């Protein structure tokens, strides 16, 4: 029987009503998880640990490093890993762990729910069962199991606050479709693992993030920022006629800050050669984020900065896939 380490970090799945008026807060009923979902014990020899128990909106980068360290330390003792996590920041954690554990060689499956396991009508039970099933299959992927899909962590984004199909993988087909059977993508687990050496001991997320809208005022990155991430229009377009926008780029150049541009659109990504506006910000030093989700871009940039990297290292990082994240060239077919 497969041995699975289940790490409970909090989130809706393990919450219970609390207070008056009642609201959801981290609960203790997961102490009796195998009583709640006895079929898990039939699927694997399950060990349960609680490294922390919090709403995922309170997640800190140190929490993610704690998870990565615990999984690495336990890699010889377990066949796979399941992480129960809140949905709000699950895509970010999955992106970070996708890079940090790219070479682990074992499945790491993140899951959670939109309604607590304690509720009669809940998605928690099926998500848990499917996650443990996937973790038992020995597939070397870090991904999110939610609803009817398993998706690669570095390609994931949250889609809905209430639908049971809460996550999407807009630029990469799912690792698996989950129904009466689990149908795996034929290339699941097959990607080049090339996270640069020396990364992973620290995240530096002093990143100035900007989501522009028409008419907004542009300001240079605040003091202490180590990089800028702009979620631009379409294929990477920005209002280059604005002097204050150019001043942001000139300030970044002077301070040697990487300025990475990703798209507001979930499908497709940045191509700075497509339009004159994109070509202009490229000339100003913009680094194309290509098809990176906002979470994968933040994770990758945070790892580069955490290792002391700057513009050159960031430009190199966004030009190649580290852990199977979709790229403009060489991604899986969308057919």
PDB file of C-alpha atoms in Angstrom, residues 64-65 67-68 71 83 92-102 108 110 142 154 203:
ATOM      1  CA  UNK A  64       5.768  27.896   1.568  1.00  0.00           C
ATOM      2  CA  UNK A  65       9.437  27.329   2.324  1.00  0.00           C
ATOM      3  CA  UNK A  67       6.170  23.099   3.261  1.00  0.00           C
ATOM      4  CA  UNK A  68       8.910  22.571   0.685  1.00  0.00           C
ATOM      5  CA  UNK A  71       8.310  17.478   1.833  1.00  0.00           C
ATOM      6  CA  UNK A  83      -1.505  19.440   0.798  1.00  0.00           C
ATOM      7  CA  UNK A  92       0.550  30.960  -5.706  1.00  0.00           C
ATOM      8  CA  UNK A  93       1.662  28.164  -3.387  1.00  0.00           C
ATOM      9  CA  UNK A  94       1.329  25.647  -6.210  1.00  0.00           C
ATOM     10  CA  UNK A  95       3.461  27.854  -8.475  1.00  0.00           C
ATOM     11  CA  UNK A  96       6.145  28.264  -5.815  1.00  0.00           C
ATOM     12  CA  UNK A  97       6.215  24.563  -4.969  1.00  0.00           C
ATOM     13  CA  UNK A  98       6.198  23.703  -8.670  1.00  0.00           C
ATOM     14  CA  UNK A  99       9.557  25.442  -8.940  1.00  0.00           C
ATOM     15  CA  UNK A 100      10.926  24.477  -5.523  1.00  0.00           C
ATOM     16  CA  UNK A 101      10.077  20.769  -5.905  1.00  0.00           C
ATOM     17  CA  UNK A 102      10.470  20.357  -9.650  1.00  0.00           C
ATOM     18  CA  UNK A 108       2.627  16.672  -4.702  1.00  0.00           C
ATOM     19  CA  UNK A 110      -2.727  20.427  -3.548  1.00  0.00           C
ATOM     20  CA  UNK A 142       3.152  19.395  -8.478  1.00  0.00           C
ATOM     21  CA  UNK A 154       2.867  26.603 -12.381  1.00  0.00           C
ATOM     22  CA  UNK A 203      11.898  34.422  -1.624  1.00  0.00           C
TER      23      UNK A 203
END
